[in-house]
CSV table of C-alpha atoms and ligand atoms in Angstrom, one decimal:
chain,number,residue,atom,x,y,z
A,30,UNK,CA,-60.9,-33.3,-5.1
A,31,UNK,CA,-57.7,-35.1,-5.4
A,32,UNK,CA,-55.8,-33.1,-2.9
A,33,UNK,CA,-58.7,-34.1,-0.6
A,34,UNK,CA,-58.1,-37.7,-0.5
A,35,UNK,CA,-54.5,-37.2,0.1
A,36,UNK,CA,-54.7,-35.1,2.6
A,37,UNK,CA,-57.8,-37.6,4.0
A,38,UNK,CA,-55.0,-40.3,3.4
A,39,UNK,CA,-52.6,-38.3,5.4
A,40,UNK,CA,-54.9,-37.7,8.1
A,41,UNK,CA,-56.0,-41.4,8.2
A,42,UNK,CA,-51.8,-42.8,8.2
A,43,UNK,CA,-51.1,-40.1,11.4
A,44,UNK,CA,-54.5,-41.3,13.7
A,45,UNK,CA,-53.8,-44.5,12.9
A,46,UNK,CA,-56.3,-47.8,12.6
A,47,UNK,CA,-58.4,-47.8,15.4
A,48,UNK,CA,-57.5,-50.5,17.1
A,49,UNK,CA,-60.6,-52.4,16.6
A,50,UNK,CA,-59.8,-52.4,12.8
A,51,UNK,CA,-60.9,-55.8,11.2
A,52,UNK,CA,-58.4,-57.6,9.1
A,53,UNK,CA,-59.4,-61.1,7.7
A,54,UNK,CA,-59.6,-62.5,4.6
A,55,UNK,CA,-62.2,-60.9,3.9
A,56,UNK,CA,-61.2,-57.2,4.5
A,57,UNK,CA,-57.2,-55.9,4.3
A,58,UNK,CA,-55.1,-53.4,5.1
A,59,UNK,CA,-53.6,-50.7,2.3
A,60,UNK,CA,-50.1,-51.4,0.6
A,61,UNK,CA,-49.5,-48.0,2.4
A,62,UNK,CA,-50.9,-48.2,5.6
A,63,UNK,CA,-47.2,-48.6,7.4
A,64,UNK,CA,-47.7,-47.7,11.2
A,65,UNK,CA,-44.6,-49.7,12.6
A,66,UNK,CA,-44.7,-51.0,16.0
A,67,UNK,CA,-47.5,-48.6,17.5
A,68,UNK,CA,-46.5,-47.1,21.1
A,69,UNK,CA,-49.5,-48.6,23.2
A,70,UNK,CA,-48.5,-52.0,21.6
A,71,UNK,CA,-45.3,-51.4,23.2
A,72,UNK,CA,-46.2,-50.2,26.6
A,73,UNK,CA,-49.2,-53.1,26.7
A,74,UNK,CA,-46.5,-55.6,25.9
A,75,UNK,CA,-43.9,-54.7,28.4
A,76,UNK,CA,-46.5,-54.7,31.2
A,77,UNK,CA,-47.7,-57.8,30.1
A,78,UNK,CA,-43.6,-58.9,30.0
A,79,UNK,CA,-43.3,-57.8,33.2
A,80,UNK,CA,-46.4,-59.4,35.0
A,81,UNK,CA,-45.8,-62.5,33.5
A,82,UNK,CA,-41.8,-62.4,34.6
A,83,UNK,CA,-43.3,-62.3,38.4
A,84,UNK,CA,-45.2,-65.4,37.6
A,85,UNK,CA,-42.2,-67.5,36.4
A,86,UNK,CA,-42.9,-66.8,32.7
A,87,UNK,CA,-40.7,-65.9,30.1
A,88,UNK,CA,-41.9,-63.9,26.9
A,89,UNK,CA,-40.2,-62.7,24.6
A,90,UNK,CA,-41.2,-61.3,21.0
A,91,UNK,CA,-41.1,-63.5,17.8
A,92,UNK,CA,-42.3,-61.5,14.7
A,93,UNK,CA,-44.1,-57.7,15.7
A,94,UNK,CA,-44.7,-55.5,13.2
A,95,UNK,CA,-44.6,-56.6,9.5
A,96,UNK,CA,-45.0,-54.2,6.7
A,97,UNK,CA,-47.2,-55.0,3.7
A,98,UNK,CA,-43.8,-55.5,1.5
A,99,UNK,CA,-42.3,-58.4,4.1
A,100,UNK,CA,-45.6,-60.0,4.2
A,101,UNK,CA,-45.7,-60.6,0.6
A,102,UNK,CA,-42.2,-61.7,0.9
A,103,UNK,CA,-43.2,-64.4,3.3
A,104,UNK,CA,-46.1,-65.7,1.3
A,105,UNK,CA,-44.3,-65.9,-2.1
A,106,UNK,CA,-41.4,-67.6,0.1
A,107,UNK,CA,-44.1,-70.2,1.8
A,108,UNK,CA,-45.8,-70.5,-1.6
A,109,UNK,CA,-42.5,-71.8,-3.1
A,110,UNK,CA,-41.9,-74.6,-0.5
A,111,UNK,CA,-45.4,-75.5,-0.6
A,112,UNK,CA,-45.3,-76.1,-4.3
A,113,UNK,CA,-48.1,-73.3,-5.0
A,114,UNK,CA,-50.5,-74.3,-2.5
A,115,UNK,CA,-51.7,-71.5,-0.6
A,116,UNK,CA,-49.8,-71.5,2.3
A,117,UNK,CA,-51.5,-72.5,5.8
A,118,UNK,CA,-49.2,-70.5,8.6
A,119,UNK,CA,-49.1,-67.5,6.6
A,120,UNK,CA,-51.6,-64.9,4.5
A,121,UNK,CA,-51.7,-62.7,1.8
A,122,UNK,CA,-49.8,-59.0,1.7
A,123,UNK,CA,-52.4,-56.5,3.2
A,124,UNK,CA,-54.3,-59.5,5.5
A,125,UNK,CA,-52.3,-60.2,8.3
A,126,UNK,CA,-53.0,-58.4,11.5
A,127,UNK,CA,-49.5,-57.4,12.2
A,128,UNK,CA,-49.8,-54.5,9.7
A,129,UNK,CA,-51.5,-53.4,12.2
A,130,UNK,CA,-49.0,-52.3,14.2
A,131,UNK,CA,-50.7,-54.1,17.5
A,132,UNK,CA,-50.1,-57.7,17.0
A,133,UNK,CA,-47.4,-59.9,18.4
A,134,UNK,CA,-46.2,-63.4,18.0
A,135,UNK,CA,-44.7,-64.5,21.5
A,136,UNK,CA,-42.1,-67.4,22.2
A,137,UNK,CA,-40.5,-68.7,25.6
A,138,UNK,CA,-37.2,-67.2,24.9
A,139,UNK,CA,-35.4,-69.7,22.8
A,140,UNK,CA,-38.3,-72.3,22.2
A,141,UNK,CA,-39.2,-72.5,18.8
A,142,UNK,CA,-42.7,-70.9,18.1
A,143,UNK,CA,-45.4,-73.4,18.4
A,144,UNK,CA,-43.5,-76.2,19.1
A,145,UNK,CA,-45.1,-78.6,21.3
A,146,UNK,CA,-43.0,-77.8,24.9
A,147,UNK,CA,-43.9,-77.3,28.5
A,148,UNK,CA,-42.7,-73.9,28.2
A,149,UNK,CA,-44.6,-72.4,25.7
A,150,UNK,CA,-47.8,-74.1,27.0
A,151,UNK,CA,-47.4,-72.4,30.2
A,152,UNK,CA,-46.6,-69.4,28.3
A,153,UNK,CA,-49.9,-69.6,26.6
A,154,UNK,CA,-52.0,-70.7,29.3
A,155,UNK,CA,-50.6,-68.1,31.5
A,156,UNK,CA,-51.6,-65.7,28.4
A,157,UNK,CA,-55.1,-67.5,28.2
A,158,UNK,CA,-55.8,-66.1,31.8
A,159,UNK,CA,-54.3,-62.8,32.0
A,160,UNK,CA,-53.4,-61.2,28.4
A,161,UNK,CA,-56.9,-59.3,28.3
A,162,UNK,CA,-55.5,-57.5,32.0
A,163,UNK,CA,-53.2,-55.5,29.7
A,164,UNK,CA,-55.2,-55.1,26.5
A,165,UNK,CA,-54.6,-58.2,24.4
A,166,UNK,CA,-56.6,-60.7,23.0
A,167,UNK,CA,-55.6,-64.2,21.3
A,168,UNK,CA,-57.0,-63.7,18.0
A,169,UNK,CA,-57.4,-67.0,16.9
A,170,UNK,CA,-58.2,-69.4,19.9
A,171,UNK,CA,-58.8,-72.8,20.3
A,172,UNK,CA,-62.3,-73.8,18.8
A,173,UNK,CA,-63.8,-77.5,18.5
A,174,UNK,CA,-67.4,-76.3,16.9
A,175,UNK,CA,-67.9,-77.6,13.5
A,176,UNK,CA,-70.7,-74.6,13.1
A,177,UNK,CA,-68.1,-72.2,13.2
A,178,UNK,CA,-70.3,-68.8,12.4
A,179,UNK,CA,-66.9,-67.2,11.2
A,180,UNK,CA,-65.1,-66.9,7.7
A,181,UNK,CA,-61.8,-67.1,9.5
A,182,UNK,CA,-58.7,-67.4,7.4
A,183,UNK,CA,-57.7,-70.6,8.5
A,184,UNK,CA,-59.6,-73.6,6.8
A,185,UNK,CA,-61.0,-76.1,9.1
A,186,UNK,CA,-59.1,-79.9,9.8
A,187,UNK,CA,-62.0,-81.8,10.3
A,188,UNK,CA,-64.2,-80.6,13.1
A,189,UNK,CA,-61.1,-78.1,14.3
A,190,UNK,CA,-59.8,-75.3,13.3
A,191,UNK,CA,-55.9,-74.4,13.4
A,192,UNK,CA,-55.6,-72.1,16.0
A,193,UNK,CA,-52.7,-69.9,16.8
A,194,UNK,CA,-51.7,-69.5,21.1
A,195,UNK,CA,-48.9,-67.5,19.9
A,196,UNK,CA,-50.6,-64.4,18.0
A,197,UNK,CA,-51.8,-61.8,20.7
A,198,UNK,CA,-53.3,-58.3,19.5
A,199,UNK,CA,-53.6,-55.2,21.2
A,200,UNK,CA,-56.7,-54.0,21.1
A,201,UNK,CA,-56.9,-51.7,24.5
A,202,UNK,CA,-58.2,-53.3,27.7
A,203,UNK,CA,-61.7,-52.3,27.7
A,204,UNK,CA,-62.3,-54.0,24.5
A,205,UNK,CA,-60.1,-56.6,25.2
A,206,UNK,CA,-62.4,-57.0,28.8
A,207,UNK,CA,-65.8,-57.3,27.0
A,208,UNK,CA,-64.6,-60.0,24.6
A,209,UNK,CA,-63.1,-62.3,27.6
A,210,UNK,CA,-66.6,-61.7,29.3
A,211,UNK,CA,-68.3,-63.0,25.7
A,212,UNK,CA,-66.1,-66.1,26.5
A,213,UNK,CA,-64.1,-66.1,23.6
A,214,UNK,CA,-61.9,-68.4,24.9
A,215,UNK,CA,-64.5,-71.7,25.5
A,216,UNK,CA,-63.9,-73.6,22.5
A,217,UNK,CA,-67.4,-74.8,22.1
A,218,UNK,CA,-68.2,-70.9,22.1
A,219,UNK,CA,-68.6,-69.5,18.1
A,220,UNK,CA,-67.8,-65.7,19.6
A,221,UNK,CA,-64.5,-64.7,18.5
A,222,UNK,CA,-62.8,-61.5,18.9
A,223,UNK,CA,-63.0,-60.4,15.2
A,224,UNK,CA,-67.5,-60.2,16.2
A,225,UNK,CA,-66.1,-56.9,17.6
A,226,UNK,CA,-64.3,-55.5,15.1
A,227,UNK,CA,-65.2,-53.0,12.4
A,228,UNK,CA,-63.6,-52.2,8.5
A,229,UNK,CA,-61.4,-49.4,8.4
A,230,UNK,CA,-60.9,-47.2,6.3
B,83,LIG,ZN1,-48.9,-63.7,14.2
């Protein structure tokens, strides 16, 4: 029986998550579950690179792929400087999204991420408009409904929730298609792109 679940373990570590793989706060990734930068991310995100390039936008990677090991790294670090109150900008080991392999933090090269500038707010509109053309959605977008239906990580700020422009996932265009046409992007909408997803494993 044991030799079963490792070699189900095995099997489940070289498919992959499928890329419609939920990870809130609610439901996380395994410690071991250590996919790296996945190859469709990276042929999505050059496409996307490119396209954007001809439109007079620059893009360039922040943070890609985090292991489970740097994430708890980061959260002890932010826990620290926030004197022990969970920390707002980052989440627990096993609960961020970039275990996955498919998500990507993206900056105007040299602009700090999310700092209010021009630059990056073309960046993100441009990404508003076109990111679900190669694949990617904006997992946490810009919502003013104080009947928010979802138990997203971030806790609200009055009627608004903290959203993130910057944090793109890759979740294959046909997917990522059917949750722009849900209008996951109106902010007085309650569909977000995690109503698609499914727990895994
Ligand atoms: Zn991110």
């Amino acid at each position: 029986m044991r030799i079963l679940i490792q070699l189900y373990i095995v099997l489940l570590l070289l498919a992959g998550a499928p890329l419609d793989t939920l990870v809130d706060s609610e439901h996380s990734l395994p410690a071991w579950y250590d996919p790296g930068m996945r190859d469709e991310t990276r042929m999505a995100w050059e496409a996307l690179q490119t396209a954007a390039s001809k439109d007079g936008i620059k893009a360039i990677i922040f943070s890609g792929y985090r292991t489970y090991e740097y994430q708890a790294e980061v959260y002890a670090r932010e826990k620290i400087e926030q004197r022990g109150e969970a920390p707002i900008y980052s989440t627990r080991p096993g609960h961020s999204e970039h275990q996955l392999g498919t998500a990507i933090d993206v900056t105007w090269p040299g602009v700090p991420i999310g700092l209010n500038d021009g630059r990056n707010d073309r960046l993100y509109a441009w990404l508003n408009d076109n990111a679900h053309h190669f694949g990617f959605v904006i997992s946490y977008p810009y919502k003013t409904s104080d009947t928010w239906p979802y138990h997203n990580r971030w806790l609200p700020v009055v009627t608004e929730f903290i959203h993130e422009p910057w944090h793109i996932r890759y979740v294959g265009t046909s997917l990522a298609q059917m949750i722009y046409e849900a209008g996951y992007l109106d902010p007085g909408s309650d569909v977000t792109p995690q109503d698609f997803y499914r727990a895994w494993p």
